mmCIF file of C-alpha atoms and ligand atoms in Angstrom:
data_model
loop_
_atom_site.group_PDB
_atom_site.id
_atom_site.type_symbol
_atom_site.label_atom_id
_atom_site.label_comp_id
_atom_site.label_asym_id
_atom_site.label_seq_id
_atom_site.Cartn_x
_atom_site.Cartn_y
_atom_site.Cartn_z
ATOM 1 C CA ALA A 1 2.319 18.429 3.288
ATOM 2 C CA ARG A 2 4.778 15.855 4.574
ATOM 3 C CA THR A 3 3.805 12.254 3.890
ATOM 4 C CA LEU A 4 5.010 9.626 6.309
ATOM 5 C CA ARG A 5 4.954 5.957 5.423
ATOM 6 C CA ILE A 6 4.111 3.851 8.432
ATOM 7 C CA GLY A 7 4.594 0.085 8.769
ATOM 8 C CA LEU A 8 1.830 -1.621 10.747
ATOM 9 C CA ILE A 9 2.825 -4.782 12.600
ATOM 10 C CA PRO A 10 -0.170 -5.869 14.692
ATOM 11 C CA GLY A 11 1.352 -9.214 15.733
ATOM 12 C CA ASP A 12 -0.838 -11.451 17.895
ATOM 13 C CA GLY A 13 -3.836 -11.210 20.209
ATOM 14 C CA ILE A 14 -4.995 -7.710 21.099
ATOM 15 C CA GLY A 15 -2.198 -6.314 18.932
ATOM 16 C CA ARG A 16 -4.736 -6.819 16.134
ATOM 17 C CA GLU A 17 -7.284 -4.717 18.002
ATOM 18 C CA VAL A 18 -5.099 -1.827 19.127
ATOM 19 C CA ILE A 19 -2.924 -1.286 16.038
ATOM 20 C CA PRO A 20 -5.972 -0.529 13.845
ATOM 21 C CA ALA A 21 -6.906 2.074 16.491
ATOM 22 C CA GLY A 22 -3.438 3.587 16.087
ATOM 23 C CA ARG A 23 -3.922 3.747 12.343
ATOM 24 C CA ARG A 24 -7.276 5.469 12.708
ATOM 25 C CA LEU A 25 -5.712 7.997 15.033
ATOM 26 C CA LEU A 26 -3.102 8.898 12.399
ATOM 27 C CA GLU A 27 -5.808 9.122 9.729
ATOM 28 C CA SER A 28 -7.853 11.423 11.955
ATOM 29 C CA LEU A 29 -5.213 14.032 12.784
ATOM 30 C CA PRO A 30 -6.403 17.544 11.914
ATOM 31 C CA SER A 31 -5.431 18.676 8.413
ATOM 32 C CA SER A 32 -3.954 21.873 9.910
ATOM 33 C CA LEU A 33 -0.934 19.740 10.903
ATOM 34 C CA ASN A 34 -0.120 19.281 7.225
ATOM 35 C CA LEU A 35 0.663 15.619 7.659
ATOM 36 C CA LYS A 36 -0.326 12.724 5.466
ATOM 37 C CA PHE A 37 0.201 9.028 6.043
ATOM 38 C CA SER A 38 0.462 5.954 3.920
ATOM 39 C CA PHE A 39 0.421 2.509 5.484
ATOM 40 C CA VAL A 40 1.884 -0.898 4.802
ATOM 41 C CA ASP A 41 0.720 -4.013 6.668
ATOM 42 C CA LEU A 42 3.537 -6.237 7.865
ATOM 43 C CA ASP A 43 3.674 -9.672 9.477
ATOM 44 C CA ALA A 44 5.445 -10.772 12.624
ATOM 45 C CA GLY A 45 4.663 -12.840 15.687
ATOM 46 C CA PHE A 46 3.773 -16.305 16.854
ATOM 47 C CA ASP A 47 0.931 -16.832 14.384
ATOM 48 C CA THR A 48 3.287 -15.790 11.595
ATOM 49 C CA PHE A 49 5.776 -18.311 12.953
ATOM 50 C CA LYS A 50 3.198 -21.097 12.962
ATOM 51 C CA ARG A 51 2.200 -20.226 9.404
ATOM 52 C CA THR A 52 5.598 -19.597 7.848
ATOM 53 C CA GLY A 53 8.256 -21.000 10.178
ATOM 54 C CA THR A 54 9.661 -17.591 11.064
ATOM 55 C CA ALA A 55 8.412 -14.997 13.551
ATOM 56 C CA LEU A 56 9.988 -12.152 11.597
ATOM 57 C CA PRO A 57 9.820 -12.563 7.808
ATOM 58 C CA ASP A 58 12.684 -10.923 5.859
ATOM 59 C CA LYS A 59 10.087 -8.949 3.948
ATOM 60 C CA THR A 60 8.992 -7.167 7.127
ATOM 61 C CA VAL A 61 12.557 -6.064 7.839
ATOM 62 C CA GLU A 62 13.202 -5.073 4.204
ATOM 63 C CA VAL A 63 10.056 -2.968 3.914
ATOM 64 C CA LEU A 64 10.751 -1.233 7.222
ATOM 65 C CA LYS A 65 14.303 -0.463 6.141
ATOM 66 C CA LYS A 66 13.601 0.627 2.581
ATOM 67 C CA GLU A 67 10.135 2.167 2.617
ATOM 68 C CA CYS A 68 9.082 3.270 6.051
ATOM 69 C CA ASP A 69 9.582 6.438 8.073
ATOM 70 C CA GLY A 70 8.239 4.794 11.204
ATOM 71 C CA ALA A 71 6.179 1.846 12.412
ATOM 72 C CA LEU A 72 3.713 0.626 14.994
ATOM 73 C CA PHE A 73 4.172 -2.742 16.638
ATOM 74 C CA GLY A 74 1.304 -4.341 18.587
ATOM 75 C CA ALA A 75 2.320 -7.311 20.693
ATOM 76 C CA VAL A 76 3.418 -10.854 20.142
ATOM 77 C CA SER A 77 2.645 -14.010 22.051
ATOM 78 C CA SER A 78 5.510 -16.183 23.055
ATOM 79 C CA PRO A 79 5.125 -19.934 23.321
ATOM 80 C CA THR A 80 4.746 -21.174 26.905
ATOM 81 C CA THR A 81 7.237 -23.970 26.294
ATOM 82 C CA LYS A 82 10.373 -23.640 24.211
ATOM 83 C CA VAL A 83 9.622 -24.089 20.511
ATOM 84 C CA ALA A 84 12.554 -24.893 18.225
ATOM 85 C CA GLY A 85 13.330 -22.048 15.832
ATOM 86 C CA TYR A 86 11.188 -19.430 17.577
ATOM 87 C CA SER A 87 12.736 -16.217 18.782
ATOM 88 C CA SER A 88 11.168 -12.895 19.663
ATOM 89 C CA PRO A 89 10.633 -10.689 16.596
ATOM 90 C CA ILE A 90 10.899 -7.430 18.517
ATOM 91 C CA VAL A 91 14.313 -8.393 19.885
ATOM 92 C CA ALA A 92 15.412 -9.307 16.340
ATOM 93 C CA LEU A 93 14.016 -6.043 14.963
ATOM 94 C CA ARG A 94 15.964 -4.040 17.550
ATOM 95 C CA LYS A 95 19.148 -5.735 16.306
ATOM 96 C CA LYS A 96 18.446 -5.592 12.581
ATOM 97 C CA LEU A 97 17.394 -1.955 12.573
ATOM 98 C CA ASP A 98 19.856 -0.876 15.270
ATOM 99 C CA LEU A 99 17.035 0.472 17.418
ATOM 100 C CA TYR A 100 19.473 1.440 20.117
ATOM 101 C CA ALA A 101 17.116 3.161 22.520
ATOM 102 C CA ASN A 102 13.993 1.959 24.244
ATOM 103 C CA VAL A 103 12.014 4.907 25.510
ATOM 104 C CA ARG A 104 9.250 4.488 28.057
ATOM 105 C CA PRO A 105 7.322 7.434 29.430
ATOM 106 C CA VAL A 106 5.293 6.895 32.596
ATOM 107 C CA LYS A 107 2.716 9.555 33.276
ATOM 108 C CA THR A 108 -0.340 10.057 35.420
ATOM 109 C CA THR A 109 -3.041 12.588 34.606
ATOM 110 C CA ALA A 110 -4.497 15.379 36.698
ATOM 111 C CA GLY A 111 -7.419 13.143 37.641
ATOM 112 C CA SER A 112 -5.277 10.589 39.459
ATOM 113 C CA SER A 113 -4.574 10.863 43.172
ATOM 114 C CA GLY A 114 -1.231 11.983 44.560
ATOM 115 C CA GLU A 115 1.456 14.123 42.975
ATOM 116 C CA PRO A 116 1.503 13.922 39.172
ATOM 117 C CA ILE A 117 4.133 11.564 37.766
ATOM 118 C CA ASP A 118 5.707 12.414 34.433
ATOM 119 C CA LEU A 119 8.958 10.617 33.850
ATOM 120 C CA VAL A 120 10.606 8.768 31.008
ATOM 121 C CA ILE A 121 13.089 5.946 31.096
ATOM 122 C CA VAL A 122 15.647 5.843 28.299
ATOM 123 C CA ARG A 123 17.123 2.374 28.160
ATOM 124 C CA GLU A 124 20.201 1.416 26.162
ATOM 125 C CA ASN A 125 19.092 -1.412 23.963
ATOM 126 C CA THR A 126 22.044 -3.078 22.255
ATOM 127 C CA GLU A 127 24.574 -4.258 24.816
ATOM 128 C CA ASP A 128 25.170 -4.857 28.547
ATOM 129 C CA LEU A 129 24.247 -8.410 29.633
ATOM 130 C CA TYR A 130 21.947 -8.691 26.615
ATOM 131 C CA VAL A 131 24.841 -9.517 24.297
ATOM 132 C CA LYS A 132 23.971 -13.018 25.543
ATOM 133 C CA GLU A 133 27.532 -14.267 25.724
ATOM 134 C CA GLU A 134 27.160 -16.891 28.411
ATOM 135 C CA ARG A 135 29.086 -20.001 29.211
ATOM 136 C CA THR A 136 29.008 -22.778 31.737
ATOM 137 C CA HIS A 137 31.992 -24.620 33.223
ATOM 138 C CA ASP A 138 32.041 -27.862 35.120
ATOM 139 C CA THR A 139 34.154 -27.538 38.220
ATOM 140 C CA PRO A 140 34.856 -29.900 41.119
ATOM 141 C CA GLU A 141 32.347 -27.877 43.161
ATOM 142 C CA GLY A 142 29.639 -28.137 40.462
ATOM 143 C CA LYS A 143 28.616 -26.031 37.497
ATOM 144 C CA VAL A 144 29.557 -22.375 37.230
ATOM 145 C CA ALA A 145 27.827 -20.122 34.703
ATOM 146 C CA GLU A 146 28.994 -16.675 33.678
ATOM 147 C CA ALA A 147 27.893 -13.924 31.292
ATOM 148 C CA ILE A 148 29.582 -10.983 29.625
ATOM 149 C CA LYS A 149 28.388 -7.521 30.530
ATOM 150 C CA ARG A 150 29.574 -5.329 27.664
ATOM 151 C CA ILE A 151 29.493 -1.546 27.919
ATOM 152 C CA SER A 152 30.922 0.589 25.131
ATOM 153 C CA GLU A 153 31.770 4.246 24.948
ATOM 154 C CA ARG A 154 29.869 4.591 21.669
ATOM 155 C CA ALA A 155 26.621 3.081 22.924
ATOM 156 C CA SER A 156 26.783 4.904 26.256
ATOM 157 C CA SER A 157 27.472 8.198 24.555
ATOM 158 C CA ARG A 158 24.632 7.980 22.050
ATOM 159 C CA ILE A 159 22.067 6.857 24.629
ATOM 160 C CA ALA A 160 23.029 9.714 26.968
ATOM 161 C CA THR A 161 22.860 12.169 24.089
ATOM 162 C CA MET A 162 19.415 10.898 23.223
ATOM 163 C CA ALA A 163 18.349 11.267 26.867
ATOM 164 C CA GLY A 164 19.574 14.873 26.819
ATOM 165 C CA GLU A 165 17.660 15.594 23.648
ATOM 166 C CA ILE A 166 14.494 14.024 25.013
ATOM 167 C CA ALA A 167 14.863 16.163 28.144
ATOM 168 C CA LEU A 168 15.118 19.342 26.059
ATOM 169 C CA ARG A 169 12.138 18.377 23.925
ATOM 170 C CA ARG A 170 9.999 17.552 26.967
ATOM 171 C CA GLN A 171 10.831 20.940 28.432
ATOM 172 C CA LYS A 172 9.791 22.610 25.199
ATOM 173 C CA ILE A 173 6.448 20.776 25.288
ATOM 174 C CA ARG A 174 5.993 21.659 28.997
ATOM 175 C CA ASP A 175 6.809 25.302 28.394
ATOM 176 C CA ALA A 176 4.170 25.458 25.660
ATOM 177 C CA ALA A 177 1.504 23.977 27.964
ATOM 178 C CA PRO A 178 -0.891 26.212 29.931
ATOM 179 C CA VAL A 179 0.752 25.199 33.216
ATOM 180 C CA SER A 180 4.356 24.105 33.121
ATOM 181 C CA THR A 181 5.027 21.632 35.919
ATOM 182 C CA ARG A 182 8.822 21.807 35.882
ATOM 183 C CA SER A 183 11.085 24.728 35.165
ATOM 184 C CA LYS A 184 14.229 22.877 34.123
ATOM 185 C CA PRO A 185 14.810 19.571 32.357
ATOM 186 C CA MET A 186 16.699 16.911 34.315
ATOM 187 C CA VAL A 187 18.553 13.746 33.375
ATOM 188 C CA THR A 188 19.393 11.120 35.997
ATOM 189 C CA ILE A 189 22.217 8.741 35.086
ATOM 190 C CA THR A 190 21.634 5.314 36.629
ATOM 191 C CA HIS A 191 24.541 2.983 37.328
ATOM 192 C CA LYS A 192 26.198 0.689 39.854
ATOM 193 C CA SER A 193 29.738 1.923 39.453
ATOM 194 C CA ASN A 194 30.469 1.649 43.162
ATOM 195 C CA VAL A 195 30.645 -2.112 42.519
ATOM 196 C CA LEU A 196 31.226 -2.360 38.759
ATOM 197 C CA SER A 197 33.818 0.351 38.388
ATOM 198 C CA GLN A 198 34.882 -0.563 34.849
ATOM 199 C CA THR A 199 31.632 -1.385 33.074
ATOM 200 C CA ASP A 200 29.160 0.848 34.881
ATOM 201 C CA GLY A 201 32.020 3.222 35.559
ATOM 202 C CA LEU A 202 32.473 3.647 31.815
ATOM 203 C CA PHE A 203 28.738 4.139 31.329
ATOM 204 C CA ARG A 204 28.634 6.816 34.011
ATOM 205 C CA GLU A 205 31.751 8.672 32.825
ATOM 206 C CA THR A 206 30.683 8.578 29.183
ATOM 207 C CA ALA A 207 27.130 9.690 29.926
ATOM 208 C CA ARG A 208 28.479 12.517 32.048
ATOM 209 C CA LYS A 209 30.735 13.637 29.207
ATOM 210 C CA ALA A 210 27.973 13.464 26.600
ATOM 211 C CA LEU A 211 25.649 15.527 28.782
ATOM 212 C CA ALA A 212 28.343 18.123 29.386
ATOM 213 C CA ALA A 213 27.852 19.297 25.780
ATOM 214 C CA GLU A 214 26.991 22.975 25.417
ATOM 215 C CA ARG A 215 23.505 22.308 24.051
ATOM 216 C CA PHE A 216 22.596 20.534 27.289
ATOM 217 C CA ALA A 217 23.632 23.499 29.437
ATOM 218 C CA SER A 218 20.058 23.980 30.695
ATOM 219 C CA VAL A 219 19.720 20.314 31.693
ATOM 220 C CA VAL A 220 20.161 19.466 35.367
ATOM 221 C CA LYS A 221 22.350 16.357 35.620
ATOM 222 C CA GLU A 222 22.090 13.846 38.428
ATOM 223 C CA GLU A 223 23.514 10.424 39.132
ATOM 224 C CA GLN A 224 21.850 7.664 41.069
ATOM 225 C CA ILE A 225 22.957 4.166 42.015
ATOM 226 C CA VAL A 226 20.423 1.748 40.599
ATOM 227 C CA ASP A 227 19.258 0.108 43.825
ATOM 228 C CA SER A 228 18.532 3.406 45.500
ATOM 229 C CA MET A 229 16.986 4.512 42.201
ATOM 230 C CA VAL A 230 14.430 1.709 42.576
ATOM 231 C CA TYR A 231 13.666 2.888 46.095
ATOM 232 C CA LYS A 232 13.291 6.508 45.043
ATOM 233 C CA ILE A 233 11.294 5.824 41.908
ATOM 234 C CA PHE A 234 8.651 4.189 44.110
ATOM 235 C CA ARG A 235 8.845 6.642 47.006
ATOM 236 C CA GLN A 236 9.126 9.830 45.011
ATOM 237 C CA PRO A 237 8.318 9.203 41.344
ATOM 238 C CA GLU A 238 7.165 12.791 40.816
ATOM 239 C CA TYR A 239 10.765 13.931 41.350
ATOM 240 C CA TYR A 240 12.077 12.413 38.105
ATOM 241 C CA ASP A 241 12.130 13.682 34.544
ATOM 242 C CA VAL A 242 14.429 11.645 32.279
ATOM 243 C CA ILE A 243 16.250 8.561 33.542
ATOM 244 C CA VAL A 244 19.004 7.034 31.417
ATOM 245 C CA ALA A 245 20.250 3.531 32.113
ATOM 246 C CA PRO A 246 22.217 0.634 30.688
ATOM 247 C CA ASN A 247 20.134 -2.185 29.228
ATOM 248 C CA LEU A 248 19.464 -4.418 32.252
ATOM 249 C CA TYR A 249 18.729 -1.691 34.800
ATOM 250 C CA GLY A 250 16.623 0.075 32.201
ATOM 251 C CA ASP A 251 14.609 -3.080 31.541
ATOM 252 C CA ILE A 252 13.875 -3.612 35.223
ATOM 253 C CA LEU A 253 13.229 0.042 36.007
ATOM 254 C CA SER A 254 10.889 0.521 33.085
ATOM 255 C CA ASP A 255 8.701 -2.493 33.850
ATOM 256 C CA GLY A 256 8.673 -1.502 37.511
ATOM 257 C CA ALA A 257 7.808 2.100 36.744
ATOM 258 C CA ALA A 258 4.865 0.958 34.614
ATOM 259 C CA ALA A 259 3.334 -0.259 37.891
ATOM 260 C CA LEU A 260 3.143 3.365 39.055
ATOM 261 C CA VAL A 261 0.172 4.025 36.785
ATOM 262 C CA GLY A 262 -3.160 2.234 36.882
ATOM 263 C CA SER A 263 -2.921 -0.241 34.005
ATOM 264 C CA LEU A 264 -0.542 -1.746 31.477
ATOM 265 C CA GLY A 265 -3.095 -0.557 28.943
ATOM 266 C CA LEU A 266 -1.850 3.006 29.482
ATOM 267 C CA VAL A 267 1.905 2.668 29.037
ATOM 268 C CA PRO A 268 3.549 3.358 25.667
ATOM 269 C CA SER A 269 7.091 2.841 24.445
ATOM 270 C CA ALA A 270 9.229 3.505 21.427
ATOM 271 C CA ASN A 271 12.190 1.671 19.943
ATOM 272 C CA VAL A 272 14.340 4.318 18.389
ATOM 273 C CA THR A 273 17.345 4.870 16.177
ATOM 274 C CA ASP A 274 18.390 8.105 14.507
ATOM 275 C CA GLY A 275 15.585 9.125 12.144
ATOM 276 C CA PHE A 276 13.395 6.060 12.691
ATOM 277 C CA ALA A 277 11.107 4.903 15.466
ATOM 278 C CA ILE A 278 8.737 2.040 16.204
ATOM 279 C CA GLY A 279 5.931 2.819 18.633
ATOM 280 C CA GLU A 280 4.920 -0.151 20.767
ATOM 281 C CA PRO A 281 2.489 -0.457 23.681
ATOM 282 C CA CYS A 282 4.183 -2.030 26.698
ATOM 283 C CA HIS A 283 1.564 -4.676 27.205
ATOM 284 C CA GLY A 284 1.532 -8.139 25.652
ATOM 285 C CA SER A 285 -1.036 -9.930 23.520
ATOM 286 C CA ALA A 286 -3.463 -10.318 26.468
ATOM 287 C CA PRO A 287 -5.030 -13.666 25.486
ATOM 288 C CA ASP A 288 -7.512 -13.337 28.379
ATOM 289 C CA ILE A 289 -9.340 -10.441 26.682
ATOM 290 C CA GLU A 290 -8.516 -11.144 23.046
ATOM 291 C CA GLY A 291 -11.438 -10.829 20.625
ATOM 292 C CA LYS A 292 -13.736 -9.119 23.124
ATOM 293 C CA GLY A 293 -13.208 -5.617 21.768
ATOM 294 C CA ILE A 294 -12.341 -4.241 25.218
ATOM 295 C CA ALA A 295 -8.561 -3.787 25.012
ATOM 296 C CA ASN A 296 -7.514 -0.348 26.170
ATOM 297 C CA PRO A 297 -6.126 1.436 23.090
ATOM 298 C CA ILE A 298 -4.454 4.245 25.061
ATOM 299 C CA ALA A 299 -1.004 2.637 25.349
ATOM 300 C CA THR A 300 -1.036 2.377 21.556
ATOM 301 C CA LEU A 301 -2.379 5.898 21.000
ATOM 302 C CA ARG A 302 0.393 7.259 23.219
ATOM 303 C CA SER A 303 2.914 5.105 21.323
ATOM 304 C CA VAL A 304 1.714 6.725 18.105
ATOM 305 C CA ALA A 305 2.446 10.138 19.627
ATOM 306 C CA LEU A 306 5.835 9.006 20.846
ATOM 307 C CA MET A 307 6.741 7.712 17.382
ATOM 308 C CA LEU A 308 5.711 11.061 15.900
ATOM 309 C CA GLU A 309 7.896 12.921 18.408
ATOM 310 C CA PHE A 310 10.924 11.001 17.175
ATOM 311 C CA LEU A 311 9.979 11.697 13.566
ATOM 312 C CA GLY A 312 10.097 15.406 14.348
ATOM 313 C CA GLU A 313 6.325 15.916 14.517
ATOM 314 C CA GLU A 314 6.038 17.393 17.982
ATOM 315 C CA ALA A 315 2.891 19.402 17.323
ATOM 316 C CA ALA A 316 0.999 16.291 16.227
ATOM 317 C CA ALA A 317 2.318 14.393 19.250
ATOM 318 C CA ALA A 318 1.253 17.148 21.641
ATOM 319 C CA LYS A 319 -2.290 17.091 20.178
ATOM 320 C CA ILE A 320 -2.556 13.370 20.836
ATOM 321 C CA TYR A 321 -1.204 13.605 24.399
ATOM 322 C CA THR A 322 -3.679 16.362 25.196
ATOM 323 C CA ALA A 323 -6.620 14.445 23.730
ATOM 324 C CA VAL A 324 -5.701 11.257 25.619
ATOM 325 C CA ASP A 325 -5.228 13.132 28.902
ATOM 326 C CA ALA A 326 -8.604 14.817 28.441
ATOM 327 C CA ASN A 327 -10.287 11.447 27.972
ATOM 328 C CA LEU A 328 -8.644 10.081 31.125
ATOM 329 C CA ASP A 329 -9.267 13.215 33.171
ATOM 330 C CA GLU A 330 -12.940 13.273 32.359
ATOM 331 C CA GLY A 331 -13.079 9.567 33.163
ATOM 332 C CA LYS A 332 -16.456 8.898 31.549
ATOM 333 C CA LEU A 333 -15.354 6.640 28.740
ATOM 334 C CA LEU A 334 -12.842 4.238 30.217
ATOM 335 C CA SER A 335 -12.099 0.653 29.295
ATOM 336 C CA PRO A 336 -12.664 -2.170 31.836
ATOM 337 C CA ASP A 337 -8.997 -2.319 32.935
ATOM 338 C CA LEU A 338 -9.575 1.203 34.347
ATOM 339 C CA GLY A 339 -12.879 0.281 35.945
ATOM 340 C CA GLY A 340 -15.032 1.522 33.073
ATOM 341 C CA LYS A 341 -17.353 -0.137 30.565
ATOM 342 C CA ALA A 342 -16.187 1.390 27.294
ATOM 343 C CA SER A 343 -15.016 -0.690 24.347
ATOM 344 C CA THR A 344 -11.782 -0.144 22.416
ATOM 345 C CA GLU A 345 -13.850 1.598 19.754
ATOM 346 C CA GLU A 346 -15.621 3.907 22.214
ATOM 347 C CA VAL A 347 -12.379 4.987 23.895
ATOM 348 C CA LEU A 348 -10.803 5.603 20.496
ATOM 349 C CA ASN A 349 -13.778 7.647 19.281
ATOM 350 C CA ASP A 350 -13.723 9.753 22.431
ATOM 351 C CA VAL A 351 -10.037 10.546 21.928
ATOM 352 C CA LEU A 352 -10.560 11.308 18.218
ATOM 353 C CA LYS A 353 -13.382 13.671 19.093
ATOM 354 C CA ARG A 354 -10.977 15.641 21.316
ATOM 355 C CA LEU A 355 -8.328 16.135 18.632
HETATM 356 P P1 NAD B 1 -0.109 -9.028 28.977
HETATM 357 O O1 NAD B 1 0.447 -7.662 28.966
HETATM 358 O O2 NAD B 1 -0.537 -9.576 27.682
HETATM 359 O O3 NAD B 1 -1.366 -9.078 29.977
HETATM 360 C C1 NAD B 1 -1.269 -8.869 31.390
HETATM 361 C C2 NAD B 1 -2.644 -8.451 31.938
HETATM 362 O O4 NAD B 1 -2.911 -7.106 31.568
HETATM 363 C C3 NAD B 1 -3.791 -9.288 31.376
HETATM 364 O O5 NAD B 1 -4.770 -9.485 32.375
HETATM 365 C C4 NAD B 1 -4.339 -8.417 30.265
HETATM 366 O O6 NAD B 1 -5.705 -8.632 29.996
HETATM 367 C C5 NAD B 1 -4.087 -7.018 30.794
HETATM 368 N N1 NAD B 1 -3.862 -6.076 29.692
HETATM 369 C C6 NAD B 1 -2.736 -5.958 28.940
HETATM 370 N N2 NAD B 1 -2.892 -5.019 28.002
HETATM 371 C C7 NAD B 1 -4.128 -4.526 28.144
HETATM 372 C C8 NAD B 1 -4.895 -3.545 27.454
HETATM 373 N N3 NAD B 1 -4.385 -2.849 26.415
HETATM 374 N N4 NAD B 1 -6.145 -3.305 27.865
HETATM 375 C C9 NAD B 1 -6.668 -3.969 28.907
HETATM 376 N N5 NAD B 1 -6.005 -4.903 29.609
HETATM 377 C C10 NAD B 1 -4.751 -5.191 29.221
HETATM 378 O O7 NAD B 1 0.973 -9.975 29.647
HETATM 379 P P2 NAD B 1 0.948 -11.559 29.848
HETATM 380 O O8 NAD B 1 -0.452 -12.011 30.108
HETATM 381 O O9 NAD B 1 1.987 -11.844 30.811
HETATM 382 O O10 NAD B 1 1.411 -12.150 28.455
HETATM 383 C C11 NAD B 1 0.529 -12.559 27.410
HETATM 384 C C12 NAD B 1 1.326 -12.872 26.159
HETATM 385 O O11 NAD B 1 1.939 -11.676 25.686
HETATM 386 C C13 NAD B 1 2.455 -13.863 26.399
HETATM 387 O O12 NAD B 1 2.552 -14.728 25.290
HETATM 388 C C14 NAD B 1 3.675 -12.965 26.520
HETATM 389 O O13 NAD B 1 4.851 -13.627 26.149
HETATM 390 C C15 NAD B 1 3.352 -11.860 25.574
HETATM 391 N N6 NAD B 1 4.000 -10.554 25.887
HETATM 392 C C16 NAD B 1 4.408 -9.832 24.831
HETATM 393 C C17 NAD B 1 4.958 -8.560 25.022
HETATM 394 C C18 NAD B 1 5.351 -7.773 23.822
HETATM 395 O O14 NAD B 1 4.989 -8.108 22.719
HETATM 396 N N7 NAD B 1 6.078 -6.691 23.974
HETATM 397 C C19 NAD B 1 5.065 -8.051 26.314
HETATM 398 C C20 NAD B 1 4.608 -8.811 27.392
HETATM 399 C C21 NAD B 1 4.076 -10.067 27.164
HETATM 400 MN MN1 MN B 2 11.012 -5.948 30.188
#
């Protein structure tokens, strides 16, 4: 059996309620999968900051780097007013571990109305405007602020390659399902190179080149200007499979796309580098429902599956997706954010029962 060591970083608020659910899911996977897990609890977040003066202790980074195959990150609260010395631990983790891709699947289940949506946004996570190189000048007409938008061939190439690989893997999972909903994988390259011919132009050209590789021969390639992408993703979300985008467009598209499904409590994500992944529900620490035991664990359970996919455990991931979809399709044990009455524990137990 393969043993995977998983770092658990609950963070703040409902992170502490949903990450234990993720751990129980891993512990409950059928033994036929031949997978074992060991866990290490790690600190990060605003409470950690208040206690220790740092939101991301060095130890957390060290243990992730040296010991772990993957990790689960809950959510962190950010202070409402600027607090000296505080910065977001997940942003720091992305840098320190070179988690260069943020992957966000958005999926509805058979039970929901309208055409089924099953798309994934693959966002470049290390450059673009997020290099945070800004400056402000005083001019006779008043202040002028500017920021660097950095696009590199290396980062564009590896994110497009990852998008191609995700597309192939999704097709494999679809083909193994009883009803395959799409016959060919597709990657849509998002850009604004009609205006930004050098930066977005480089992203588009490089992504095109990366996806022209022989192993992506079966992948349908498309390009879409980001503003019309926003229009189409709302008008015709069922059309899309994999969408690859530079950092800023990917950030906006992925939060927007999360609105296509019923609740933030359903949407997973993963922060990925080669051979390592951190699963992370898209929602925050939800102070309004903290401590009530009613947080929807599904975003986390799906993040567990997504992490496993990137660790090469597709069969385990598929089992989890199927169990979660069955819970949602039946619709009897739903948490309050989906109009139900079930607790975190009850939703989790229902999913575990279906494994
Ligand atoms: P939020 O995602 O925490 O909550 C938004 C709304 O969705 C709330 O009404 C909440 O109850 C509900 N919700 C979220 N997750 C849910 C779940 N699993 N089950 C049921 N309902 C759920 O966003 P917010 O309220 O804007 O932010 C709260 C705190 O979280 C802030 O401090 C913010 O900075 C932080 N935050 C962190 C992350 C992250 O860690 N990645 C993301 C967003 C916000
Ligand atoms: Mn965002």
